[in-house]
Amino acid sequence: MIYFVDVLLWVIALGLGLVAASRSRALLWTSVREGAVDCVRLLPRIMLGVVGSGYIAALLPQEVVGRWLGADSGVTGLCIAVLGGAVTPGGPVIGFSIGAAALKGGAGTPQVIAYTIAWALFAVQRLFIWELPVMPERLVWLRVMASLPLPFLAAAGAMLLGRP
Amino acid sequence: MTAADARAAAGVMLAESDSLVRALPGLLDELSEADRQRLRLIGRDKALESGQFVWQQGDGQTGIYLIRSGRIRSYYVAPSGREVTLAYWFPGNFVGGPDLFGTGPHMWTSVAVEASQLTFLPGPALRKLALESATIAVAVAVSAVVVYWRDGQARFLEILFSDLALFVDILPKVLAACLIAAFVAVLMPRETVMRWVGAESGLLGIVIATLAGTICPGGPITIFPIAAAFVAIGADTGAAIAFITSWTLLGYARILVWELPFFGGEFVIWRTIISIPLPIVAGFLARFIAGRLAARKRSEGDGGA
């Protein structure tokens, strides 16, 4: 069970590799090389996040995190998580590091789910840097409005299922 | 940026013809393919006819323009109205450099002197690209030092070793995820996905858009132009928004490469299952809000008429 995810990922990778190979050998090798290069490029950042989030979590006062974002923090905790997600600056490393640190530091899973989803949907900085310059303004605000309930729906789903 | 123009020669200064200037390397030539890809992801292509302005003196600065083909003339308009040519720029050069560092009005005008193709790199996105990893690195370094100082060496090493073990555990997952991402990118080109988003309307359209968002390869900035393009050619807003939402919440690359290493299998699997209906909800909600707004606009229009 521990290796389930690993096995699944490698089966998918091998399957896709076979499809690529059936198109052409060159295609297979360029993709393998590209994937490997990407992996090497990502490793320092992921290492920074995974190893670093442990130190950030160690600094977070557990009682405070538990009280405001813990499993019993209810709707208030969810709202804090959603707001926190929306104002988290920067790219994936930062958002995921903070989420992982909160989880290690005693936050409840529905709250962390709400946080990651809110951050993925609303990150204010990304909204202004990426979205508004590229998409029509109307579409951006429509998207934001339509997305408002989603973190709460996801947290409710997690609570109903009782998982993870 | 497509393969640099055959005339890779890059000339600066006042030479009016490429043949007069010594060949210079293009700005991106020295970068690794991966880094070039990152730049391409934030770039937007722009084609100019001869005589069209890239910007005019006094315009606000927004970013830099890489020249892929053609020729750009930069000139200063003196108070007397005389134009002072500063330089001609060729493929491989870029124009708008100061914007990278500050914002303010352009001090001169840049105009295409022949049909030219440029890649626009927005300044804020470029700066963000440069700073992204630095912020968290500083936070981690500070936290590690504080933990060492406050809790002692034993605790410092304990955290280090347990997280390193976690890191080693996720290595094979990250490699597999990167391979999957690379295979999907070649087997499922973005153009194929684009065709799907605009395909249908109704529930089917939103479901197809959700699927397309899940498997659409590319970085954050490729998604928004695709969605914008679809709305521009008249595709359903709900489908476009389901597409963006799906890519944000269910995009395979983000889940495999980022979320899995940080949160572990169980959290990610349940988070994903819970999120599956969300893009569809967002799509319908967007359609509903757009419908209401349109209705109100109509009634206001009637009232005013």
GROMACS .gro file of C-alpha atoms in nm:
model
  469
    1MET     CA    1   0.000   0.000   0.000
    2ILE     CA    2   0.289   0.232   0.080
    3TYR     CA    3   0.429   0.181  -0.267
    4PHE     CA    4   0.091   0.198  -0.437
    5VAL     CA    5   0.139   0.554  -0.559
    6ASP     CA    6   0.492   0.480  -0.681
    7VAL     CA    7   0.380   0.173  -0.872
    8LEU     CA    8   0.083   0.354  -1.023
    9LEU     CA    9   0.297   0.647  -1.138
   10TRP     CA   10   0.560   0.424  -1.295
   11VAL     CA   11   0.297   0.211  -1.470
   12ILE     CA   12   0.147   0.526  -1.622
   13ALA     CA   13   0.493   0.656  -1.717
   14LEU     CA   14   0.586   0.325  -1.881
   15GLY     CA   15   0.253   0.305  -2.064
   16LEU     CA   16   0.294   0.655  -2.205
   17GLY     CA   17   0.656   0.573  -2.288
   18LEU     CA   18   0.541   0.273  -2.493
   19VAL     CA   19   0.293   0.490  -2.682
   20ALA     CA   20   0.565   0.747  -2.750
   21ALA     CA   21   0.806   0.471  -2.859
   22SER     CA   22   0.548   0.331  -3.100
   23ARG     CA   23   0.537   0.672  -3.270
   24SER     CA   24   0.916   0.698  -3.299
   25ARG     CA   25   1.232   0.619  -3.107
   26ALA     CA   26   1.353   0.976  -3.132
   27LEU     CA   27   1.031   1.100  -2.973
   28LEU     CA   28   1.079   0.860  -2.682
   29TRP     CA   29   1.436   0.969  -2.614
   30THR     CA   30   1.375   1.342  -2.642
   31SER     CA   31   1.081   1.314  -2.400
   32VAL     CA   32   1.279   1.100  -2.156
   33ARG     CA   33   1.562   1.350  -2.167
   34GLU     CA   34   1.325   1.643  -2.122
   35GLY     CA   35   1.152   1.474  -1.829
   36ALA     CA   36   1.481   1.390  -1.660
   37VAL     CA   37   1.613   1.743  -1.709
   38ASP     CA   38   1.289   1.885  -1.565
   39CYS     CA   39   1.321   1.656  -1.266
   40VAL     CA   40   1.679   1.762  -1.197
   41ARG     CA   41   1.577   2.126  -1.231
   42LEU     CA   42   1.288   2.080  -0.986
   43LEU     CA   43   1.477   1.884  -0.722
   44PRO     CA   44   1.646   2.174  -0.545
   45ARG     CA   45   1.315   2.357  -0.516
   46ILE     CA   46   1.125   2.055  -0.392
   47MET     CA   47   1.402   1.971  -0.149
   48LEU     CA   48   1.393   2.326  -0.024
   49GLY     CA   49   1.018   2.300   0.027
   50VAL     CA   50   1.003   1.953   0.180
   51VAL     CA   51   1.302   1.988   0.410
   52GLY     CA   52   1.237   2.355   0.475
   53SER     CA   53   0.873   2.317   0.570
   54GLY     CA   54   0.985   2.106   0.867
   55TYR     CA   55   1.180   2.402   1.008
   56ILE     CA   56   0.901   2.648   0.939
   57ALA     CA   57   0.656   2.406   1.107
   58ALA     CA   58   0.886   2.377   1.409
   59LEU     CA   59   0.863   2.753   1.453
   60LEU     CA   60   0.485   2.771   1.422
   61PRO     CA   61   0.334   2.776   1.771
   62GLN     CA   62   0.134   2.452   1.770
   63GLU     CA   63  -0.138   2.568   2.011
   64VAL     CA   64  -0.206   2.878   1.805
   65VAL     CA   65  -0.216   2.689   1.475
   66GLY     CA   66  -0.430   2.420   1.637
   67ARG     CA   67  -0.672   2.672   1.784
   68TRP     CA   68  -0.715   2.881   1.469
   69LEU     CA   69  -0.677   2.619   1.198
   70GLY     CA   70  -0.720   2.286   1.381
   71ALA     CA   71  -0.984   2.025   1.309
   72ASP     CA   72  -1.219   2.190   1.561
   73SER     CA   73  -1.173   2.546   1.437
   74GLY     CA   74  -1.490   2.520   1.227
   75VAL     CA   75  -1.605   2.792   0.990
   76THR     CA   76  -1.374   3.056   1.142
   77GLY     CA   77  -1.076   2.832   1.071
   78LEU     CA   78  -1.197   2.777   0.716
   79CYS     CA   79  -1.236   3.150   0.656
   80ILE     CA   80  -0.887   3.218   0.791
   81ALA     CA   81  -0.748   2.941   0.570
   82VAL     CA   82  -0.924   3.078   0.261
   83LEU     CA   83  -0.805   3.435   0.328
   84GLY     CA   84  -0.455   3.307   0.398
   85GLY     CA   85  -0.456   3.118   0.069
   86ALA     CA   86  -0.569   3.422  -0.124
   87VAL     CA   87  -0.291   3.647   0.010
   88THR     CA   88  -0.007   3.391  -0.011
   89PRO     CA   89   0.242   3.536  -0.257
   90GLY     CA   90   0.461   3.356  -0.505
   91GLY     CA   91   0.471   3.029  -0.692
   92PRO     CA   92   0.408   2.666  -0.603
   93VAL     CA   93   0.705   2.628  -0.369
   94ILE     CA   94   0.573   2.890  -0.130
   95GLY     CA   95   0.207   2.786  -0.124
   96PHE     CA   96   0.276   2.417  -0.088
   97SER     CA   97   0.550   2.472   0.171
   98ILE     CA   98   0.314   2.674   0.388
   99GLY     CA   99   0.036   2.416   0.349
  100ALA     CA  100   0.272   2.131   0.436
  101ALA     CA  101   0.411   2.325   0.733
  102ALA     CA  102   0.058   2.393   0.863
  103LEU     CA  103  -0.031   2.026   0.829
  104LYS     CA  104   0.287   1.923   1.013
  105GLY     CA  105   0.219   2.198   1.268
  106GLY     CA  106  -0.125   2.079   1.376
  107ALA     CA  107  -0.378   2.228   1.130
  108GLY     CA  108  -0.684   2.020   1.036
  109THR     CA  109  -0.695   1.858   0.691
  110PRO     CA  110  -1.021   2.029   0.579
  111GLN     CA  111  -0.860   2.362   0.664
  112VAL     CA  112  -0.543   2.277   0.472
  113ILE     CA  113  -0.753   2.162   0.176
  114ALA     CA  114  -0.942   2.492   0.187
  115TYR     CA  115  -0.609   2.676   0.207
  116THR     CA  116  -0.449   2.501  -0.091
  117ILE     CA  117  -0.763   2.535  -0.304
  118ALA     CA  118  -0.810   2.902  -0.217
  119TRP     CA  119  -0.445   2.966  -0.292
  120ALA     CA  120  -0.469   2.782  -0.624
  121LEU     CA  121  -0.783   2.973  -0.724
  122PHE     CA  122  -0.736   3.324  -0.590
  123ALA     CA  123  -0.367   3.398  -0.518
  124VAL     CA  124  -0.406   3.777  -0.543
  125GLN     CA  125  -0.058   3.836  -0.673
  126ARG     CA  126  -0.104   3.588  -0.957
  127LEU     CA  127  -0.437   3.741  -1.038
  128PHE     CA  128  -0.276   4.077  -1.102
  129ILE     CA  129   0.047   3.960  -1.263
  130TRP     CA  130  -0.076   3.677  -1.484
  131GLU     CA  131  -0.448   3.683  -1.530
  132LEU     CA  132  -0.554   4.044  -1.567
  133PRO     CA  133  -0.290   4.130  -1.829
  134VAL     CA  134  -0.382   3.827  -2.040
  135MET     CA  135  -0.756   3.777  -2.009
  136PRO     CA  136  -1.047   4.016  -2.050
  137GLU     CA  137  -1.119   4.176  -1.712
  138ARG     CA  138  -1.480   4.060  -1.718
  139LEU     CA  139  -1.373   3.698  -1.753
  140VAL     CA  140  -1.128   3.727  -1.462
  141TRP     CA  141  -1.384   3.868  -1.218
  142LEU     CA  142  -1.646   3.623  -1.336
  143ARG     CA  143  -1.402   3.343  -1.264
  144VAL     CA  144  -1.325   3.482  -0.919
  145MET     CA  145  -1.694   3.514  -0.834
  146ALA     CA  146  -1.777   3.168  -0.960
  147SER     CA  147  -1.485   3.025  -0.759
  148LEU     CA  148  -1.578   3.186  -0.425
  149PRO     CA  149  -1.774   2.888  -0.286
  150LEU     CA  150  -1.527   2.624  -0.403
  151PRO     CA  151  -1.283   2.611  -0.106
  152PHE     CA  152  -1.577   2.584   0.132
  153LEU     CA  153  -1.741   2.313  -0.079
  154ALA     CA  154  -1.414   2.119  -0.079
  155ALA     CA  155  -1.374   2.151   0.297
  156ALA     CA  156  -1.735   2.042   0.347
  157GLY     CA  157  -1.666   1.744   0.121
  158ALA     CA  158  -1.361   1.651   0.328
  159MET     CA  159  -1.561   1.676   0.651
  160LEU     CA  160  -1.851   1.471   0.513
  161LEU     CA  161  -1.620   1.198   0.384
  162GLY     CA  162  -1.421   1.209   0.705
  163ARG     CA  163  -1.105   1.188   0.495
  164PRO     CA  164  -0.817   1.224   0.450
  165MET     CA  165   1.001   3.200  -2.946
  166THR     CA  166   1.041   2.997  -3.265
  167ALA     CA  167   1.388   2.911  -3.387
  168ALA     CA  168   1.567   3.239  -3.412
  169ASP     CA  169   1.550   3.384  -3.754
  170ALA     CA  170   1.801   3.250  -4.002
  171ARG     CA  171   1.958   3.590  -3.988
  172ALA     CA  172   2.061   3.525  -3.633
  173ALA     CA  173   2.299   3.817  -3.671
  174ALA     CA  174   2.219   4.075  -3.408
  175GLY     CA  175   2.322   4.429  -3.468
  176VAL     CA  176   2.311   4.732  -3.249
  177MET     CA  177   2.391   5.098  -3.293
  178LEU     CA  178   2.328   5.306  -3.596
  179ALA     CA  179   2.385   5.057  -3.877
  180GLU     CA  180   2.078   5.059  -4.096
  181SER     CA  181   2.151   4.723  -4.250
  182ASP     CA  182   2.224   4.391  -4.084
  183SER     CA  183   2.517   4.327  -4.314
  184LEU     CA  184   2.710   4.614  -4.160
  185VAL     CA  185   2.713   4.484  -3.807
  186ARG     CA  186   2.903   4.204  -3.648
  187ALA     CA  187   2.696   3.903  -3.544
  188LEU     CA  188   2.604   3.898  -3.175
  189PRO     CA  189   2.458   3.603  -2.987
  190GLY     CA  190   2.084   3.616  -2.913
  191LEU     CA  191   1.976   3.701  -2.562
  192LEU     CA  192   1.844   3.351  -2.493
  193ASP     CA  193   2.113   3.147  -2.667
  194GLU     CA  194   2.312   3.080  -2.353
  195LEU     CA  195   2.017   2.959  -2.145
  196SER     CA  196   1.935   2.596  -2.083
  197GLU     CA  197   1.634   2.460  -2.270
  198ALA     CA  198   1.442   2.439  -1.942
  199ASP     CA  199   1.498   2.805  -1.859
  200ARG     CA  200   1.415   2.911  -2.213
  201GLN     CA  201   1.091   2.717  -2.174
  202ARG     CA  202   1.011   2.907  -1.853
  203LEU     CA  203   1.063   3.235  -2.035
  204ARG     CA  204   0.851   3.123  -2.327
  205LEU     CA  205   0.570   3.042  -2.087
  206ILE     CA  206   0.542   3.401  -1.971
  207GLY     CA  207   0.596   3.542  -2.321
  208ARG     CA  208   0.331   3.671  -2.556
  209ASP     CA  209   0.389   3.693  -2.930
  210LYS     CA  210   0.327   4.018  -3.109
  211ALA     CA  211   0.347   4.090  -3.480
  212LEU     CA  212   0.402   4.446  -3.601
  213GLU     CA  213   0.365   4.594  -3.947
  214SER     CA  214   0.622   4.837  -4.076
  215GLY     CA  215   0.559   5.173  -3.907
  216GLN     CA  216   0.373   5.032  -3.607
  217PHE     CA  217   0.496   5.148  -3.268
  218VAL     CA  218   0.625   4.906  -3.006
  219TRP     CA  219   0.574   5.195  -2.765
  220GLN     CA  220   0.592   5.571  -2.778
  221GLN     CA  221   0.792   5.818  -2.579
  222GLY     CA  222   0.605   5.883  -2.253
  223ASP     CA  223   0.417   5.551  -2.253
  224GLY     CA  224   0.432   5.356  -1.926
  225GLN     CA  225   0.685   5.075  -1.910
  226THR     CA  226   0.541   4.726  -1.896
  227GLY     CA  227   0.811   4.477  -1.990
  228ILE     CA  228   1.073   4.386  -2.248
  229TYR     CA  229   1.034   4.279  -2.610
  230LEU     CA  230   1.258   4.012  -2.764
  231ILE     CA  231   1.294   4.056  -3.137
  232ARG     CA  232   1.240   3.733  -3.331
  233SER     CA  233   1.242   3.879  -3.679
  234GLY     CA  234   1.239   4.216  -3.847
  235ARG     CA  235   1.398   4.541  -3.738
  236ILE     CA  236   1.310   4.796  -3.471
  237ARG     CA  237   1.422   5.158  -3.462
  238SER     CA  238   1.449   5.343  -3.131
  239TYR     CA  239   1.445   5.723  -3.152
  240TYR     CA  240   1.413   6.022  -2.928
  241VAL     CA  241   1.180   6.305  -3.018
  242ALA     CA  242   1.349   6.629  -2.922
  243PRO     CA  243   1.137   6.922  -2.796
  244SER     CA  244   1.199   7.085  -3.135
  245GLY     CA  245   1.022   6.787  -3.293
  246ARG     CA  246   1.336   6.648  -3.451
  247GLU     CA  247   1.374   6.271  -3.431
  248VAL     CA  248   1.712   6.148  -3.307
  249THR     CA  249   1.767   5.783  -3.395
  250LEU     CA  250   1.935   5.600  -3.108
  251ALA     CA  251   1.974   5.253  -3.251
  252TYR     CA  252   1.844   4.983  -3.482
  253TRP     CA  253   1.772   4.649  -3.322
  254PHE     CA  254   1.776   4.312  -3.495
  255PRO     CA  255   1.662   3.953  -3.421
  256GLY     CA  256   1.816   3.831  -3.097
  257ASN     CA  257   1.820   4.182  -2.946
  258PHE     CA  258   1.563   4.303  -2.701
  259VAL     CA  259   1.409   4.645  -2.650
  260GLY     CA  260   1.263   4.795  -2.334
  261GLY     CA  261   1.542   4.694  -2.097
  262PRO     CA  262   1.494   4.957  -1.822
  263ASP     CA  263   1.142   4.825  -1.759
  264LEU     CA  264   1.293   4.519  -1.607
  265PHE     CA  265   1.404   4.719  -1.309
  266GLY     CA  266   1.177   5.013  -1.270
  267THR     CA  267   0.852   5.149  -1.390
  268GLY     CA  268   0.796   5.488  -1.536
  269PRO     CA  269   0.757   5.649  -1.873
  270HIS     CA  270   0.961   5.538  -2.173
  271MET     CA  271   1.229   5.791  -2.259
  272TRP     CA  272   1.217   5.718  -2.630
  273THR     CA  273   1.000   5.568  -2.900
  274SER     CA  274   1.049   5.230  -3.064
  275VAL     CA  275   0.894   5.158  -3.400
  276ALA     CA  276   0.906   4.867  -3.644
  277VAL     CA  277   1.081   4.969  -3.966
  278GLU     CA  278   0.978   4.648  -4.138
  279ALA     CA  279   0.727   4.374  -4.054
  280SER     CA  280   0.862   4.237  -3.724
  281GLN     CA  281   0.777   3.965  -3.480
  282LEU     CA  282   0.839   4.023  -3.111
  283THR     CA  283   0.794   3.827  -2.792
  284PHE     CA  284   0.669   4.040  -2.507
  285LEU     CA  285   0.788   3.944  -2.157
  286PRO     CA  286   0.588   4.132  -1.892
  287GLY     CA  287   0.820   4.300  -1.638
  288PRO     CA  288   0.639   4.186  -1.318
  289ALA     CA  289   0.628   3.824  -1.437
  290LEU     CA  290   1.001   3.837  -1.519
  291ARG     CA  291   1.085   3.980  -1.178
  292LYS     CA  292   0.864   3.719  -1.013
  293LEU     CA  293   1.045   3.443  -1.202
  294ALA     CA  294   1.374   3.569  -1.067
  295LEU     CA  295   1.256   3.607  -0.708
  296GLU     CA  296   1.029   3.305  -0.669
  297SER     CA  297   1.276   3.060  -0.522
  298ALA     CA  298   1.468   3.322  -0.329
  299THR     CA  299   1.185   3.421  -0.092
  300ILE     CA  300   1.122   3.074   0.044
  301ALA     CA  301   1.494   3.000   0.061
  302VAL     CA  302   1.540   3.297   0.290
  303ALA     CA  303   1.242   3.193   0.506
  304VAL     CA  304   1.379   2.838   0.537
  305ALA     CA  305   1.731   2.954   0.618
  306VAL     CA  306   1.603   3.190   0.887
  307SER     CA  307   1.374   2.921   1.035
  308ALA     CA  308   1.654   2.664   1.038
  309VAL     CA  309   1.887   2.904   1.218
  310VAL     CA  310   1.622   2.993   1.474
  311VAL     CA  311   1.542   2.624   1.539
  312TYR     CA  312   1.913   2.549   1.583
  313TRP     CA  313   1.959   2.844   1.818
  314ARG     CA  314   1.639   2.790   2.019
  315ASP     CA  315   1.606   2.409   2.033
  316GLY     CA  316   1.965   2.297   1.994
  317GLN     CA  317   2.158   2.084   1.748
  318ALA     CA  318   1.978   1.756   1.828
  319ARG     CA  319   1.638   1.894   1.729
  320PHE     CA  320   1.787   2.061   1.422
  321LEU     CA  321   1.934   1.731   1.301
  322GLU     CA  322   1.618   1.538   1.389
  323ILE     CA  323   1.408   1.758   1.160
  324LEU     CA  324   1.675   1.749   0.892
  325PHE     CA  325   1.698   1.368   0.886
  326SER     CA  326   1.325   1.300   0.901
  327ASP     CA  327   1.257   1.546   0.619
  328LEU     CA  328   1.552   1.416   0.417
  329ALA     CA  329   1.405   1.065   0.450
  330LEU     CA  330   1.076   1.203   0.322
  331PHE     CA  331   1.260   1.370   0.035
  332VAL     CA  332   1.441   1.048  -0.065
  333ASP     CA  333   1.107   0.868  -0.047
  334ILE     CA  334   0.948   1.107  -0.297
  335LEU     CA  335   1.239   1.113  -0.545
  336PRO     CA  336   1.111   0.824  -0.760
  337LYS     CA  337   0.764   0.982  -0.761
  338VAL     CA  338   0.899   1.315  -0.885
  339LEU     CA  339   1.102   1.148  -1.160
  340ALA     CA  340   0.800   0.943  -1.274
  341ALA     CA  341   0.580   1.253  -1.263
  342CYS     CA  342   0.825   1.452  -1.476
  343LEU     CA  343   0.842   1.170  -1.732
  344ILE     CA  344   0.461   1.152  -1.745
  345ALA     CA  345   0.449   1.528  -1.794
  346ALA     CA  346   0.704   1.511  -2.077
  347PHE     CA  347   0.520   1.225  -2.252
  348VAL     CA  348   0.182   1.391  -2.224
  349ALA     CA  349   0.326   1.714  -2.362
  350VAL     CA  350   0.439   1.540  -2.684
  351LEU     CA  351   0.145   1.301  -2.716
  352MET     CA  352  -0.121   1.559  -2.638
  353PRO     CA  353  -0.022   1.889  -2.798
  354ARG     CA  354  -0.183   2.205  -2.664
  355GLU     CA  355  -0.361   2.262  -2.996
  356THR     CA  356  -0.556   1.937  -2.947
  357VAL     CA  357  -0.671   2.053  -2.606
  358MET     CA  358  -0.764   2.392  -2.745
  359ARG     CA  359  -0.997   2.230  -2.994
  360TRP     CA  360  -1.173   2.049  -2.711
  361VAL     CA  361  -1.244   2.353  -2.498
  362GLY     CA  362  -1.439   2.525  -2.769
  363ALA     CA  363  -1.612   2.208  -2.878
  364GLU     CA  364  -1.956   2.199  -2.719
  365SER     CA  365  -2.187   2.392  -2.499
  366GLY     CA  366  -2.423   2.277  -2.225
  367LEU     CA  367  -2.323   2.026  -1.961
  368LEU     CA  368  -2.118   1.832  -2.214
  369GLY     CA  369  -1.915   2.143  -2.297
  370ILE     CA  370  -1.834   2.202  -1.932
  371VAL     CA  371  -1.739   1.838  -1.875
  372ILE     CA  372  -1.516   1.835  -2.183
  373ALA     CA  373  -1.355   2.162  -2.072
  374THR     CA  374  -1.292   2.009  -1.729
  375LEU     CA  375  -1.124   1.706  -1.888
  376ALA     CA  376  -0.918   1.931  -2.114
  377GLY     CA  377  -0.801   2.134  -1.814
  378THR     CA  378  -0.689   1.819  -1.637
  379ILE     CA  379  -0.460   1.709  -1.916
  380CYS     CA  380  -0.359   2.040  -2.072
  381PRO     CA  381   0.019   2.057  -2.063
  382GLY     CA  382   0.197   2.383  -1.989
  383GLY     CA  383   0.269   2.635  -1.717
  384PRO     CA  384   0.035   2.880  -1.549
  385ILE     CA  385   0.053   3.142  -1.817
  386THR     CA  386  -0.039   2.918  -2.110
  387ILE     CA  387  -0.382   2.848  -1.966
  388PHE     CA  388  -0.515   3.203  -1.946
  389PRO     CA  389  -0.441   3.295  -2.308
  390ILE     CA  390  -0.611   2.974  -2.425
  391ALA     CA  391  -0.921   3.056  -2.221
  392ALA     CA  392  -0.916   3.418  -2.335
  393ALA     CA  393  -0.879   3.310  -2.697
  394PHE     CA  394  -1.183   3.089  -2.667
  395VAL     CA  395  -1.403   3.352  -2.516
  396ALA     CA  396  -1.282   3.594  -2.782
  397ILE     CA  397  -1.396   3.366  -3.063
  398GLY     CA  398  -1.732   3.320  -2.897
  399ALA     CA  399  -1.695   3.002  -2.693
  400ASP     CA  400  -1.908   2.959  -2.382
  401THR     CA  401  -1.779   3.153  -2.076
  402GLY     CA  402  -1.882   2.868  -1.844
  403ALA     CA  403  -1.668   2.622  -2.037
  404ALA     CA  404  -1.369   2.858  -2.035
  405ILE     CA  405  -1.397   2.902  -1.659
  406ALA     CA  406  -1.444   2.529  -1.599
  407PHE     CA  407  -1.128   2.483  -1.806
  408ILE     CA  408  -0.922   2.726  -1.595
  409THR     CA  409  -1.060   2.592  -1.267
  410SER     CA  410  -0.996   2.235  -1.369
  411TRP     CA  411  -0.640   2.315  -1.468
  412THR     CA  412  -0.582   2.491  -1.136
  413LEU     CA  413  -0.732   2.220  -0.917
  414LEU     CA  414  -0.693   1.899  -1.117
  415GLY     CA  415  -0.402   1.969  -1.356
  416TYR     CA  416  -0.199   1.653  -1.360
  417ALA     CA  417   0.140   1.821  -1.366
  418ARG     CA  418   0.067   2.033  -1.061
  419ILE     CA  419  -0.070   1.736  -0.865
  420LEU     CA  420   0.210   1.498  -0.956
  421VAL     CA  421   0.506   1.729  -0.947
  422TRP     CA  422   0.414   1.963  -0.662
  423GLU     CA  423   0.136   1.841  -0.442
  424LEU     CA  424   0.236   1.477  -0.410
  425PRO     CA  425   0.588   1.543  -0.280
  426PHE     CA  426   0.470   1.802  -0.029
  427PHE     CA  427   0.158   1.637   0.107
  428GLY     CA  428   0.192   1.264   0.042
  429GLY     CA  429  -0.035   1.016  -0.135
  430GLU     CA  430  -0.340   0.995   0.089
  431PHE     CA  431  -0.397   1.368   0.126
  432VAL     CA  432  -0.355   1.424  -0.248
  433ILE     CA  433  -0.582   1.140  -0.357
  434TRP     CA  434  -0.866   1.261  -0.134
  435ARG     CA  435  -0.809   1.625  -0.216
  436THR     CA  436  -0.833   1.535  -0.584
  437ILE     CA  437  -1.146   1.323  -0.549
  438ILE     CA  438  -1.316   1.600  -0.353
  439SER     CA  439  -1.216   1.855  -0.618
  440ILE     CA  440  -1.348   1.666  -0.921
  441PRO     CA  441  -1.695   1.828  -0.915
  442LEU     CA  442  -1.563   2.179  -0.843
  443PRO     CA  443  -1.479   2.292  -1.200
  444ILE     CA  444  -1.826   2.187  -1.310
  445VAL     CA  445  -1.980   2.388  -1.025
  446ALA     CA  446  -1.767   2.690  -1.118
  447GLY     CA  447  -1.863   2.655  -1.486
  448PHE     CA  448  -2.236   2.653  -1.413
  449LEU     CA  449  -2.207   2.930  -1.157
  450ALA     CA  450  -2.015   3.145  -1.406
  451ARG     CA  451  -2.277   3.080  -1.671
  452PHE     CA  452  -2.550   3.173  -1.422
  453ILE     CA  453  -2.377   3.496  -1.311
  454ALA     CA  454  -2.300   3.592  -1.672
  455GLY     CA  455  -2.665   3.532  -1.759
  456ARG     CA  456  -2.787   3.749  -1.473
  457LEU     CA  457  -2.544   4.029  -1.558
  458ALA     CA  458  -2.648   4.021  -1.921
  459ALA     CA  459  -3.015   4.031  -1.823
  460ARG     CA  460  -2.959   4.329  -1.595
  461LYS     CA  461  -2.764   4.512  -1.862
  462ARG     CA  462  -3.045   4.450  -2.107
  463SER     CA  463  -3.311   4.580  -1.869
  464GLU     CA  464  -3.097   4.887  -1.788
  465GLY     CA  465  -3.053   4.943  -2.159
  466ASP     CA  466  -3.431   4.925  -2.207
  467GLY     CA  467  -3.486   5.166  -1.919
  468GLY     CA  468  -3.245   5.419  -2.067
  469ALA     CA  469  -3.388   5.394  -2.417
   0.00000   0.00000   0.00000
